[in-house]
Coordinates of C-alpha atoms in Angstrom, one line a residue:
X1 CA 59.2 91.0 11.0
X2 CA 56.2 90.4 13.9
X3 CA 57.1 90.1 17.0
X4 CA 57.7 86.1 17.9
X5 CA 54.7 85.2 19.8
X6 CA 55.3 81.3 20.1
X7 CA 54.8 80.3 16.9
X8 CA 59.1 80.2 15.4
X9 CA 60.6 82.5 12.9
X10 CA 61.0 81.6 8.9
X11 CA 63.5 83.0 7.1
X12 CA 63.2 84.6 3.9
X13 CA 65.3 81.9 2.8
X14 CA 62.7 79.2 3.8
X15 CA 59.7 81.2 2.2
X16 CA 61.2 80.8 -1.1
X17 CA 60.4 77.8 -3.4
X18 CA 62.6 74.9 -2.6
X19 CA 62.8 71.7 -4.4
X20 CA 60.6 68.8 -3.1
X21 CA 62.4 66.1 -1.6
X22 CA 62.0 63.5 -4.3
X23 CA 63.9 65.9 -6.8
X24 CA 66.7 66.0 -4.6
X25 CA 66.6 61.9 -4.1
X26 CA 66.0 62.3 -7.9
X27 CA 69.4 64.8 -8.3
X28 CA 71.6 62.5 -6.2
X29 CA 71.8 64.9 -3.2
X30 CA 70.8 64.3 0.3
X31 CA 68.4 66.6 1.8
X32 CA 69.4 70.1 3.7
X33 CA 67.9 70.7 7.1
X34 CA 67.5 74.4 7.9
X35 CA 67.9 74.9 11.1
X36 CA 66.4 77.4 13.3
X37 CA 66.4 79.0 16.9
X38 CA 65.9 76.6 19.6
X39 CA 62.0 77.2 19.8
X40 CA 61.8 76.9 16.0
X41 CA 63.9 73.3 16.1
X42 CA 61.7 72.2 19.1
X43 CA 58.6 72.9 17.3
X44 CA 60.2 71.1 14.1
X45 CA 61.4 68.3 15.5
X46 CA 57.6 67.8 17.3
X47 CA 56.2 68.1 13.8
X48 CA 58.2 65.5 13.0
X49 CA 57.7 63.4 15.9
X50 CA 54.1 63.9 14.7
X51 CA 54.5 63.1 11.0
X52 CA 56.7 59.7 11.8
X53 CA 53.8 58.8 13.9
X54 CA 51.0 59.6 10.9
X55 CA 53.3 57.6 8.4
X56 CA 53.8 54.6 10.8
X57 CA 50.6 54.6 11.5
X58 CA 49.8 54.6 8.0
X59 CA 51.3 51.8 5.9
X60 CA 50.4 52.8 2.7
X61 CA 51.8 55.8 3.2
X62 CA 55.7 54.5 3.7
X63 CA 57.1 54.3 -0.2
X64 CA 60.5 54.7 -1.5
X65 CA 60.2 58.5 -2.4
X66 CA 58.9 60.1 1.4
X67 CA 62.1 59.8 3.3
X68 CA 61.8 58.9 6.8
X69 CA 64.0 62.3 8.0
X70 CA 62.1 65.2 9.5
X71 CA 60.8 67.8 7.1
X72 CA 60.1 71.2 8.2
X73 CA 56.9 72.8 8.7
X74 CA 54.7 75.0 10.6
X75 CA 53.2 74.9 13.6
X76 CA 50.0 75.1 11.5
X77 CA 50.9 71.7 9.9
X78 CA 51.7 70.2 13.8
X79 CA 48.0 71.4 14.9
X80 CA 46.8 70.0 12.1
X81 CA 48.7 66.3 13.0
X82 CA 48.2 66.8 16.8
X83 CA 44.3 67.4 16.2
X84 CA 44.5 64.2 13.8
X85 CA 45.3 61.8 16.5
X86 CA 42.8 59.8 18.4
X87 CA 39.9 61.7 16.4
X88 CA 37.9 59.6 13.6
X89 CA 37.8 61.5 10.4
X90 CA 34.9 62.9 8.6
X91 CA 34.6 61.9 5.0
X92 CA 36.4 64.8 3.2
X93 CA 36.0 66.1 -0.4
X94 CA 39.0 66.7 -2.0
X95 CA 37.6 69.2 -4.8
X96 CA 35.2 71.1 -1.9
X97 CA 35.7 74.3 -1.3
X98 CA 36.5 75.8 1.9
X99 CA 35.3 73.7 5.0
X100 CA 33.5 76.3 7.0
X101 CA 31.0 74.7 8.7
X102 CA 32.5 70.9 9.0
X103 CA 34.2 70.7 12.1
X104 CA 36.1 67.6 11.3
X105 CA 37.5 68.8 8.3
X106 CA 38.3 72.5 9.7
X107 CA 42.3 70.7 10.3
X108 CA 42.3 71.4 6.9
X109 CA 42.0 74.9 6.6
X110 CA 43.1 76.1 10.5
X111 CA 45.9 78.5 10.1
X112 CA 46.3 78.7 6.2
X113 CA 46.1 81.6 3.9
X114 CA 46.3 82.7 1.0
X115 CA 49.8 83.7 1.4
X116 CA 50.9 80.6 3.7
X117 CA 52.3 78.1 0.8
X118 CA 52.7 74.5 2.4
X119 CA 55.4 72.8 1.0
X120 CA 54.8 70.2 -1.7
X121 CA 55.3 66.9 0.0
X122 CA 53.1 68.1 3.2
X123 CA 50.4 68.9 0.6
X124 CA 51.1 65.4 -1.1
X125 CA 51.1 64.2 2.3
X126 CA 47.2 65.7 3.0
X127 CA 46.0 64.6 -0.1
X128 CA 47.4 60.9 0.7
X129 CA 45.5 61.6 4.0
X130 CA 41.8 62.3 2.6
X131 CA 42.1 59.8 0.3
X132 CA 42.7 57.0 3.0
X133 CA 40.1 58.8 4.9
X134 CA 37.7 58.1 2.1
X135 CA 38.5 54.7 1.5
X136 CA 37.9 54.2 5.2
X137 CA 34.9 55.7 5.3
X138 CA 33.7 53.6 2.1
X139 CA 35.0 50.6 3.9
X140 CA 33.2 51.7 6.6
X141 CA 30.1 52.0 4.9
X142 CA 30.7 48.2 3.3
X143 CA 31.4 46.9 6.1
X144 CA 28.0 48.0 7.9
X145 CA 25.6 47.4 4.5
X146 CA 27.5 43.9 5.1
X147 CA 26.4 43.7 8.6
X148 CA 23.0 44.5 8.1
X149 CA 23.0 41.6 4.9
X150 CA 24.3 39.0 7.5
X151 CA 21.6 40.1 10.1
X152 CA 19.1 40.1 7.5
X153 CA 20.2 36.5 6.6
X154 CA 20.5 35.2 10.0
X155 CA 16.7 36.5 10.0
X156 CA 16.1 34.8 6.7
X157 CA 17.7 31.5 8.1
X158 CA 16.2 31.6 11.5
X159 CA 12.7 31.8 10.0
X160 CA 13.6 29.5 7.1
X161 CA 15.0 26.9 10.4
X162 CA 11.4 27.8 11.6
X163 CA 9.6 26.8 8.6
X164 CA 11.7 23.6 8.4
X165 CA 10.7 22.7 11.8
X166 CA 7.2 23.5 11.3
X167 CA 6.8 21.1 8.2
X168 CA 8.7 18.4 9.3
X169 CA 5.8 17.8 12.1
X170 CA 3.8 18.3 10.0
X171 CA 5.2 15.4 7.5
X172 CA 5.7 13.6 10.4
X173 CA 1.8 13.8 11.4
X174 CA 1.4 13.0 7.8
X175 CA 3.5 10.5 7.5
X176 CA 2.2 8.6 10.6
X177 CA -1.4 9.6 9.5
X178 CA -0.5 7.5 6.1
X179 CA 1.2 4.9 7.6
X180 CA -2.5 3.9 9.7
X181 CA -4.3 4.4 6.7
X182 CA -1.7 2.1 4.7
X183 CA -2.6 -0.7 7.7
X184 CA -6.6 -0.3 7.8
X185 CA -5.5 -0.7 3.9
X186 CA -3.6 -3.8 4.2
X187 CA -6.2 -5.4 6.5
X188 CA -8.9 -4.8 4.1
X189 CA -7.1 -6.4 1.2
X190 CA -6.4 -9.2 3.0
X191 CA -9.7 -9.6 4.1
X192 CA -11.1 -9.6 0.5
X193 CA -8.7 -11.8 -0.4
X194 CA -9.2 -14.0 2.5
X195 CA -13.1 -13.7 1.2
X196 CA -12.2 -14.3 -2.5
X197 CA -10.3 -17.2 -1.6
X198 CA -12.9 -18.9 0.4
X199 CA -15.7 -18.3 -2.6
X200 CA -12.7 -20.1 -5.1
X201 CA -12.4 -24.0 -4.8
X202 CA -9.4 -24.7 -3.3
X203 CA -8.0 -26.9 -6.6
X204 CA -8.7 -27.2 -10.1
X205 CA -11.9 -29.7 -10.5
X206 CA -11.0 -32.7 -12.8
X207 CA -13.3 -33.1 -15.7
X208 CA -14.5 -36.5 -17.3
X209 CA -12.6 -35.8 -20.6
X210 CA -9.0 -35.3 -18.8
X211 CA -9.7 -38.2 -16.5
X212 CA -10.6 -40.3 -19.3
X213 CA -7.6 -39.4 -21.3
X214 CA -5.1 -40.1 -18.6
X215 CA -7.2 -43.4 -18.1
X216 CA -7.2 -44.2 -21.7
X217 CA -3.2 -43.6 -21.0
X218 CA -2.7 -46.1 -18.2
X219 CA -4.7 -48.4 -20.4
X220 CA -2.5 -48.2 -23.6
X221 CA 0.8 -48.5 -21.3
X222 CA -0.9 -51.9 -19.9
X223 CA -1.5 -53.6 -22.9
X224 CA 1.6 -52.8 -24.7
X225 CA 3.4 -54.4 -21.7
X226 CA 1.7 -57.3 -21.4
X227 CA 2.1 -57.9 -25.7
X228 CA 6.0 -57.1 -24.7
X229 CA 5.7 -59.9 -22.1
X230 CA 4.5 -62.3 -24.0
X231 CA 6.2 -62.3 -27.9
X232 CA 8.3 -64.7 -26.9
X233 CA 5.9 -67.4 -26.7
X234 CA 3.3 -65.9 -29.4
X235 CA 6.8 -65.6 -31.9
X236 CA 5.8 -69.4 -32.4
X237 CA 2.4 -70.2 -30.6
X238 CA 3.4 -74.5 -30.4
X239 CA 6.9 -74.1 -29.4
X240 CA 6.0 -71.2 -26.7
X241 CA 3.4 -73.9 -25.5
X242 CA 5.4 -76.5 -24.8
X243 CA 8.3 -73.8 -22.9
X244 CA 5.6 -72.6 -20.8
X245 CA 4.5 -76.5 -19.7
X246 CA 8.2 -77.0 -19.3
X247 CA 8.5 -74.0 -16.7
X248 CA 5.5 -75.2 -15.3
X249 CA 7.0 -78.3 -14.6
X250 CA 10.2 -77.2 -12.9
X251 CA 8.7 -74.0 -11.0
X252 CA 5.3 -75.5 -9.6
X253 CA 5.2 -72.7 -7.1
X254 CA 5.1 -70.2 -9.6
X255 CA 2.4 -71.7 -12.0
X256 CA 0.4 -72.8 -9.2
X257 CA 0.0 -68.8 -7.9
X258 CA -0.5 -68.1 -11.7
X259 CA -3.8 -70.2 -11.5
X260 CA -5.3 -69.5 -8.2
X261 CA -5.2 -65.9 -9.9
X262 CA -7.4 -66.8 -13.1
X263 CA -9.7 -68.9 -10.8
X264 CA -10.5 -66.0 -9.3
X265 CA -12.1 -64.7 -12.7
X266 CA -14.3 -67.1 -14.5
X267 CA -14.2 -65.1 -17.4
X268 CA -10.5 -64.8 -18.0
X269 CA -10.7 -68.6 -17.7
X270 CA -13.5 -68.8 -20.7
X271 CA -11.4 -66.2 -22.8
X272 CA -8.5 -68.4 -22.4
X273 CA -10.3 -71.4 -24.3
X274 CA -10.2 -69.0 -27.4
X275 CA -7.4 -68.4 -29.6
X276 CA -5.1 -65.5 -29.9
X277 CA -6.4 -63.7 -26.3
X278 CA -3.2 -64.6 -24.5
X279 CA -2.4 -60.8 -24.9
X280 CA -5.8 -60.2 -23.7
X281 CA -5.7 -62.0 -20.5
X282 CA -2.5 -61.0 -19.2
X283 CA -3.7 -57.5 -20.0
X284 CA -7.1 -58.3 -17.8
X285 CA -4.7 -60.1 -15.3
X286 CA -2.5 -56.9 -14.6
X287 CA -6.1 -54.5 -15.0
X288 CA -8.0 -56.6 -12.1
X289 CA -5.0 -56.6 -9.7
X290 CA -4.8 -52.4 -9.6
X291 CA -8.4 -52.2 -9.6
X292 CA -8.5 -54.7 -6.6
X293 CA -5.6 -53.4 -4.6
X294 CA -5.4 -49.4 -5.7
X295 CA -8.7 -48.1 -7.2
X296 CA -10.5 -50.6 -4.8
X297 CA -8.9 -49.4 -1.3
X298 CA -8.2 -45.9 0.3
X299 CA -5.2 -44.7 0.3
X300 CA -3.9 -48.3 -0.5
X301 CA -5.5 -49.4 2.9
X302 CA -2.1 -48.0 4.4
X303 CA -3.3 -45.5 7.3
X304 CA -6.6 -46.8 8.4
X305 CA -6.6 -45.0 11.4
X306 CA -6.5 -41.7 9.7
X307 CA -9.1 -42.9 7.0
X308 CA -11.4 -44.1 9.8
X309 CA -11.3 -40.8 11.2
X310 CA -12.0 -38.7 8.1
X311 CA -14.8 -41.3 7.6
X312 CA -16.6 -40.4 11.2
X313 CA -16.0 -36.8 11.0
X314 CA -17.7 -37.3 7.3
X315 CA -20.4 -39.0 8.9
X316 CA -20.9 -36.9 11.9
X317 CA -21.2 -33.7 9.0
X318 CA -24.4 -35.6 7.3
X319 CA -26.2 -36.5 10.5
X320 CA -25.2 -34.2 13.7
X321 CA -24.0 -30.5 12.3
X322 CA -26.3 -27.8 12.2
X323 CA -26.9 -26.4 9.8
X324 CA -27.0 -29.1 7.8
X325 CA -24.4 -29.3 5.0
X326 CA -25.1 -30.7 2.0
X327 CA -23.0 -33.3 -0.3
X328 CA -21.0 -30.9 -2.2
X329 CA -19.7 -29.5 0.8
X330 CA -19.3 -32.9 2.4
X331 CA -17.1 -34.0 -0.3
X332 CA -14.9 -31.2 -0.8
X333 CA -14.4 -31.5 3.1
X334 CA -13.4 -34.9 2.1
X335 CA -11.0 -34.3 -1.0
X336 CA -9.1 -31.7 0.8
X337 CA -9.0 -33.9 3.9
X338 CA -7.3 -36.4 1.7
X339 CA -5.3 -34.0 -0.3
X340 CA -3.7 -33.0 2.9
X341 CA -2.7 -36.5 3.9
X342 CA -1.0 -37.0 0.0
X343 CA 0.5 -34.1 0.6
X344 CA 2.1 -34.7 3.7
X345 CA 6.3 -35.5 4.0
X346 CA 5.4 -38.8 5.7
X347 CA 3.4 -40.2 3.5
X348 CA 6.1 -40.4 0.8
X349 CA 7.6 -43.1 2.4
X350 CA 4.1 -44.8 2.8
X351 CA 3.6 -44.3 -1.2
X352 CA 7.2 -46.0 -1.9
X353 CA 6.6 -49.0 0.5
X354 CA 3.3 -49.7 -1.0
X355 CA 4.7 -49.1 -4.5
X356 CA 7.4 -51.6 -3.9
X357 CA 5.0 -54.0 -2.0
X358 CA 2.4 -53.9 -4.9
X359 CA 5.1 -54.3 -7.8
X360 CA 6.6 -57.4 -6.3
X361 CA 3.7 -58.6 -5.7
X362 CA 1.9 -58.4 -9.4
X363 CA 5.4 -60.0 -10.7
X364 CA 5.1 -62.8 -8.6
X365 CA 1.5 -63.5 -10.0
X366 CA 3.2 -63.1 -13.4
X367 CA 7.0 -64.6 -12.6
X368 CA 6.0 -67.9 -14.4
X369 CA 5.8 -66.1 -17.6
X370 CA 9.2 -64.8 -17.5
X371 CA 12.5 -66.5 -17.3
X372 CA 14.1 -66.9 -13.8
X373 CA 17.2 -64.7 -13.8
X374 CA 15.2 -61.5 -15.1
X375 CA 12.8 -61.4 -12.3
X376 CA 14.2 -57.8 -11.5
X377 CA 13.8 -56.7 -15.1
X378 CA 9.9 -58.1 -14.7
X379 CA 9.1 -55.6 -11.7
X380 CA 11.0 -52.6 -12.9
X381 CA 9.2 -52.7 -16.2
X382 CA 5.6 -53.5 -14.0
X383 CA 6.2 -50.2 -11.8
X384 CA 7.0 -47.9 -14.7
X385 CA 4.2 -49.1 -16.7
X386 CA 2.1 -50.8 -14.7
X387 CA 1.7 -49.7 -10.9
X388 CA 3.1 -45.7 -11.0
X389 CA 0.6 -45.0 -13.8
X390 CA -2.2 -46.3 -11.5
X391 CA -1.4 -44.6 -8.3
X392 CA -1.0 -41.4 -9.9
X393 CA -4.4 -41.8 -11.3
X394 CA -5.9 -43.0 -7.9
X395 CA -4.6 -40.1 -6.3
X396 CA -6.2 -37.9 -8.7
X397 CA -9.3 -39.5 -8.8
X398 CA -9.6 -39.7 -4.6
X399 CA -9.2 -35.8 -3.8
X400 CA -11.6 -35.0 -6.2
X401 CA -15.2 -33.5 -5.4
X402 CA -16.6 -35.3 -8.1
X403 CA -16.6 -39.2 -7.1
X404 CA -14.7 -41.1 -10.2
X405 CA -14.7 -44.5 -9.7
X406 CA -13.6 -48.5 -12.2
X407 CA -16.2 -51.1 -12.2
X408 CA -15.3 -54.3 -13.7
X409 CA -18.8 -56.8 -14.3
X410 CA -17.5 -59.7 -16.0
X411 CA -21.2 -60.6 -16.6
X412 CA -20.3 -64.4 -15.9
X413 CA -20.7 -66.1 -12.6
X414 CA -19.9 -69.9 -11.8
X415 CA -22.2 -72.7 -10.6
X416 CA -21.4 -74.3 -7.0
X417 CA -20.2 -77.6 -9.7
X418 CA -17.4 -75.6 -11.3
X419 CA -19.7 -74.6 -14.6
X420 CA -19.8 -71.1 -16.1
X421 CA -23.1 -69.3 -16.5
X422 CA -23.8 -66.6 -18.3
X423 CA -25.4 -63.3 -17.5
X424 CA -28.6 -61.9 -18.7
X425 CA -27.8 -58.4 -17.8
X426 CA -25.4 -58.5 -20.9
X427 CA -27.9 -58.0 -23.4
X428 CA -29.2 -55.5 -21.5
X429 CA -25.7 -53.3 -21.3
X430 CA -24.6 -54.3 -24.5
X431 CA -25.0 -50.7 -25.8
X432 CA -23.0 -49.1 -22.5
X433 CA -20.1 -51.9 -23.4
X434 CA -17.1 -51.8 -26.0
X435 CA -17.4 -55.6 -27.9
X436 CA -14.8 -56.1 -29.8
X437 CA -16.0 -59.4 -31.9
X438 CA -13.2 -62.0 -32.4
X439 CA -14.6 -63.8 -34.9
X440 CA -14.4 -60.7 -36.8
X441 CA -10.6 -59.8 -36.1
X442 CA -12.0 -57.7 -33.3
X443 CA -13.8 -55.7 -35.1
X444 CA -16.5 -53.5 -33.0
X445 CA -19.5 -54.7 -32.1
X446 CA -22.8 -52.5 -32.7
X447 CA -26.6 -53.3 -32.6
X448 CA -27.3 -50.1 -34.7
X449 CA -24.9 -51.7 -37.3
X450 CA -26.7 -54.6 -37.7
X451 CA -29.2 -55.0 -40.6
X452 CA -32.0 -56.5 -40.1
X453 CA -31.6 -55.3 -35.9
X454 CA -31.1 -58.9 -33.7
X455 CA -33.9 -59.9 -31.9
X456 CA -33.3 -60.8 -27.9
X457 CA -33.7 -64.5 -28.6
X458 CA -30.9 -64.1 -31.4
X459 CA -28.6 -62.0 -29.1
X460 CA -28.9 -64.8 -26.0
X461 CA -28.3 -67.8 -29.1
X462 CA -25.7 -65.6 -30.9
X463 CA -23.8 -63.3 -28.6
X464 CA -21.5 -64.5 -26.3
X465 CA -19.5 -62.7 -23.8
X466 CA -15.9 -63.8 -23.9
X467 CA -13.8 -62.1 -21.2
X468 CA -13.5 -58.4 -19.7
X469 CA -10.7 -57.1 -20.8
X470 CA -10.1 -53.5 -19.1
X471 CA -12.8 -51.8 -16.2
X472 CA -15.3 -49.3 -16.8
X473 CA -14.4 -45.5 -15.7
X474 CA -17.4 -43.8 -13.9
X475 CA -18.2 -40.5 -12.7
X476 CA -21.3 -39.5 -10.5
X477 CA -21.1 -35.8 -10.5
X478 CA -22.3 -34.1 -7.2
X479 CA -24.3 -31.0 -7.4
X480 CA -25.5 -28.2 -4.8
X481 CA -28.1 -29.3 -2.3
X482 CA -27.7 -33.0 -2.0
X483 CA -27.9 -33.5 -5.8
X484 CA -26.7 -36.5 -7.1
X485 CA -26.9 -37.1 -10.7
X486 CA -26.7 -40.5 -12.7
X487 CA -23.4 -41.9 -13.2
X488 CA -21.8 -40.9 -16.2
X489 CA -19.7 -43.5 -18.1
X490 CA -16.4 -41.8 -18.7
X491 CA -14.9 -45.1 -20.4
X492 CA -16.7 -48.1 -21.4
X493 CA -15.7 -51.3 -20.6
X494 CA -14.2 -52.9 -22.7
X495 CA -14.8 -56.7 -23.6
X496 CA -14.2 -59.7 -25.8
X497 CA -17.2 -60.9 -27.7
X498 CA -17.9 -63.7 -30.4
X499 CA -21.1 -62.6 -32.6
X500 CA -21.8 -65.5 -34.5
X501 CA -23.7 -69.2 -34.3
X502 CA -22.3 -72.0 -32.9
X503 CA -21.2 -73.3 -35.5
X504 CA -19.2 -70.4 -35.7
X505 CA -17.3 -70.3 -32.7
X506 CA -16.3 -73.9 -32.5
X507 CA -14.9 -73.8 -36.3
X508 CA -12.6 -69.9 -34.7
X509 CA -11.4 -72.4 -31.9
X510 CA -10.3 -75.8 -33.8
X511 CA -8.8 -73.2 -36.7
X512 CA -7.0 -71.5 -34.0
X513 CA -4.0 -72.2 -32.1
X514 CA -4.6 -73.2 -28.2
X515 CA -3.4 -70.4 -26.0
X516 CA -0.1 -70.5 -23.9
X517 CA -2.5 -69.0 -21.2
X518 CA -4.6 -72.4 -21.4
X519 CA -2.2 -74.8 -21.5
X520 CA -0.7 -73.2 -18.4
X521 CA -3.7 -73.3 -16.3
X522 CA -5.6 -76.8 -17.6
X523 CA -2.5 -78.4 -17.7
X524 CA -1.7 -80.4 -14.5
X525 CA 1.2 -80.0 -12.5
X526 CA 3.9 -82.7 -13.5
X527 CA 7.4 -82.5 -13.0
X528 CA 10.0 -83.7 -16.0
X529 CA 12.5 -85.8 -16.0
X530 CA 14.7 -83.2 -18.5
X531 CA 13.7 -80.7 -20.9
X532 CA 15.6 -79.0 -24.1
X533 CA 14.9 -75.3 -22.7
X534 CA 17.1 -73.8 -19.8
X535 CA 15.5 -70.8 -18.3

């Protein structure tokens, strides 16, 4: 044996091979300890120290088949744990050769040879050790290549954040830069509008053929009225006759307004004298009174002051502004001036006094020919059929550019002694007149028609003018630069006429039936005693 130099003595007993210390766990027996001189257990039990310290420091290492106990071992295998401690490990190869060279791995190899055998759970224990040793080192290297990704991706993001920053001002300058040019945009459309606007008229013009029809409605609404007011006398013309005398009789008031109305119309007087115009007259009657106190007026003669005004400012445009406007703009300065007082919240009250002022007052004119207790029935009927109609028509008519206007020309006229006279302009107009001949069951009258044609002398001994029925609608239409043109007869008037001699007419007159409308107004005023109608 050597001479001890430090280092223990082994037995020959230890040198042989012993069984590892999971077959004895495996056989049921507990472990033998060999023990050894003092230096030999002192360097033992260090070794142990140090492996306790490797395997605690080492969880994966601690399993069920390494006991916990000291093993022994050499002082090689206590170098090689002593130079293990607080050094990092190199990345070993397990299948390498010898590690000559690689200072971290020399642990490996320091004090083995060929004929030093380590036992088998130190050598388990080494190759437990590398292979942690590599896994660290492979965690190692992980754990930087993830390092460097997150750096590289806090790069990425910071530049990214960079980018961001630098395009949101510049969709902010955008987006401000749109927003002006959105308002210059805005501005400009408004303005073209604004232009557009001004080159449109501000309302639909009316033309002559829808005037006409809505005056050819108003018209037709009149007449059936009146025929509605007065069946019950024309039912039986001689018994109606002596009703209305007997009303005249006990409501003098009311028959007395009734005729200071038709002497106001020479005409409707003469048409009265001939049979079957009762119709006619009260038709004429109810025509004349909106023609006077609507068509007639502006604005129903309600707010003069605001007329007056719009008629000095209309003035003062003709005569004092420069430049000079002409009469197209003149008038539609006008319509809109009087559209705007139509349209305005307080004259809706205006409109429904005068309404109510204007009914009550045409069924008074007619209240004699309509029994006492419907009075109300007589002026809700007149305002639906008679008076609404016509201010709706006026209205129209007055805000138009175009100046549409009724003319009634009865073409008779009285003498200062109470006689009616005749007109000569009638021959003149007849062809701008509707005749309707009642000698002929009002069939129309037309000089073309006639065969051989009249002379004048035959149509002043022949052709008589009976009574104007309904008014003529005009329009003067008013052009660019002070251009007026002729009126244009929308509607003619329309007229009773008897086309036939003398003779003729006073045969039509004693074959007919005197009119209710005649016996009311030549008949004087008389009170009876009684009478065998009630009203």
């Amino acid at each position: 044996m050597a001479q001890n130099n430090g280092q223990g003595r082994i037995s020959l007993d230890d040198m042989r091979p012993k069984p590892s210390y999971s077959q004895i766990v495996a056989n049921g027996k507990k472990p033998r300890h060999v023990s050894t001189d003092p230096q030999s257990r002192g360097a033992s039990s260090e070794a142990s120290k140090g492996e306790k310290e490797v395997f605690d420091f080492h969880p994966v290492t601690k399993s069920e088949v390494l006991s916990s106990e000291p093993l022994p071992c050499t002082s090689t295998s206590a170098l090689l744990l002593e130079r293990d401690e607080g050094q990092p490990a190199s990345r070993p190869n397990p299948d390498s050769g010898p590690t000559e060279g690689n200072p971290r791995m020399e642990f490996l190899d320091f004090g083995l040879s060929e004929d030093t055998h380590p036992q088998p759970d130190v050598q388990q224990l080494h190759r437990r050790i590398q292979i942690l040793t590599a896994e660290r080192y492979l965690a190692e290297e992980k754990a930087g290549r993830a390092a460097e990704r997150i750096e590289e991706m806090k790069r990425l993001m910071q530049r990214g954040i960079s980018d961001i920053d630098h395009d949101t001002e510049g969709l902010l300058r955008d987006a401000k830069k749109l927003k002006e040019e959105n308002r210059i945009l805005k501005e400009q459309i408004n303005d073209a509008q604004s232009h557009i606007f001004s080159l449109q008229p501000y309302r639909k013009e009316l033309t002559p053929d829808e005037v006409g029809r809505e005056y050819d409605s108003l018209v037709e609404g009149v007449q059936d009225w009146a025929q509605k007011l007065m069946a019950p006398f024309l039912e039986n013309p001689i018994k109606g006759a002596e009703e209305i005398l007997t009303v005249a009789r006990k409501r003098p008031n009311e028959a007395a307004r009734f005729r200071k109305t038709l002497q106001q119309y020479p005409d409707l007087i003469q048409g009265s004298m001939y049979p079957e115009t009762d119709e006619d007259i009260v038709a004429a009657v109810i025509m004349r009174f909106v023609h006077d106190k609507i068509f007639q007026k502006i604005l129903y003669g309600s707010v003069q002051d605001y007329t007056r005004c719009i008629s000095v400012i209309e003035h003062q445009m003709q005569i004092n502004v420069e430049p000079k406007r002409d009469l197209f703009s003149i008038r539609t300065w006008t319509g809109e001036a009087y559209n705007a007082l139509l349209s305005a919240p307080d004259f809706r009250s205006v409109r429904d006094r005068e309404r109510r002022d204007l009914t009550i007052e045409l069924g008074n004119t007619l209240r004699i020919l309509c029994p006492k207790d419907r009075f109300s029935w007589l002026c809700e009927n007149l305002e639906e059929n008679c008076i609404t109609p016509s201010m709706k028509l006026y209205e129209k008519l007055q805000v138009s550019t175009h100046h549409f206007y009724l003319d009634v020309n009865p073409f008779v006229m009285t003498t200062s002694g109470g006689d009616i006279v005749r007109s000569q302009d009638f021959i003149e107009n007849i062809e701008k007149l509707d005749c309707r001949n009642i000698l002929q069951n009002r069939k129309a009258f037309s000089l073309a028609k006639l065969d051989p044609p009249p002379s004048t002398k035959e149509l002043l001994r022949d052709l008589l003018n009976v009574c104007t029925v309904v008014p003529a609608l005009y329009m003067r239409q008013i052009g660019r630069k002070d251009a007026i043109k002729e009126p244009m007869i929308v509607r003619r008037q329309q007229m009773l006429a008897a086309w036939g001699s003398d003779e003729k007419r006073q045969k039509f007159v004693d074959d007919g039936d005197r009119t209710v409308i005649a016996q009311l107004y030549f008949t004087k005023p008389e009170r009876a005693e009684g009478s065998f109608l009630r009203w």
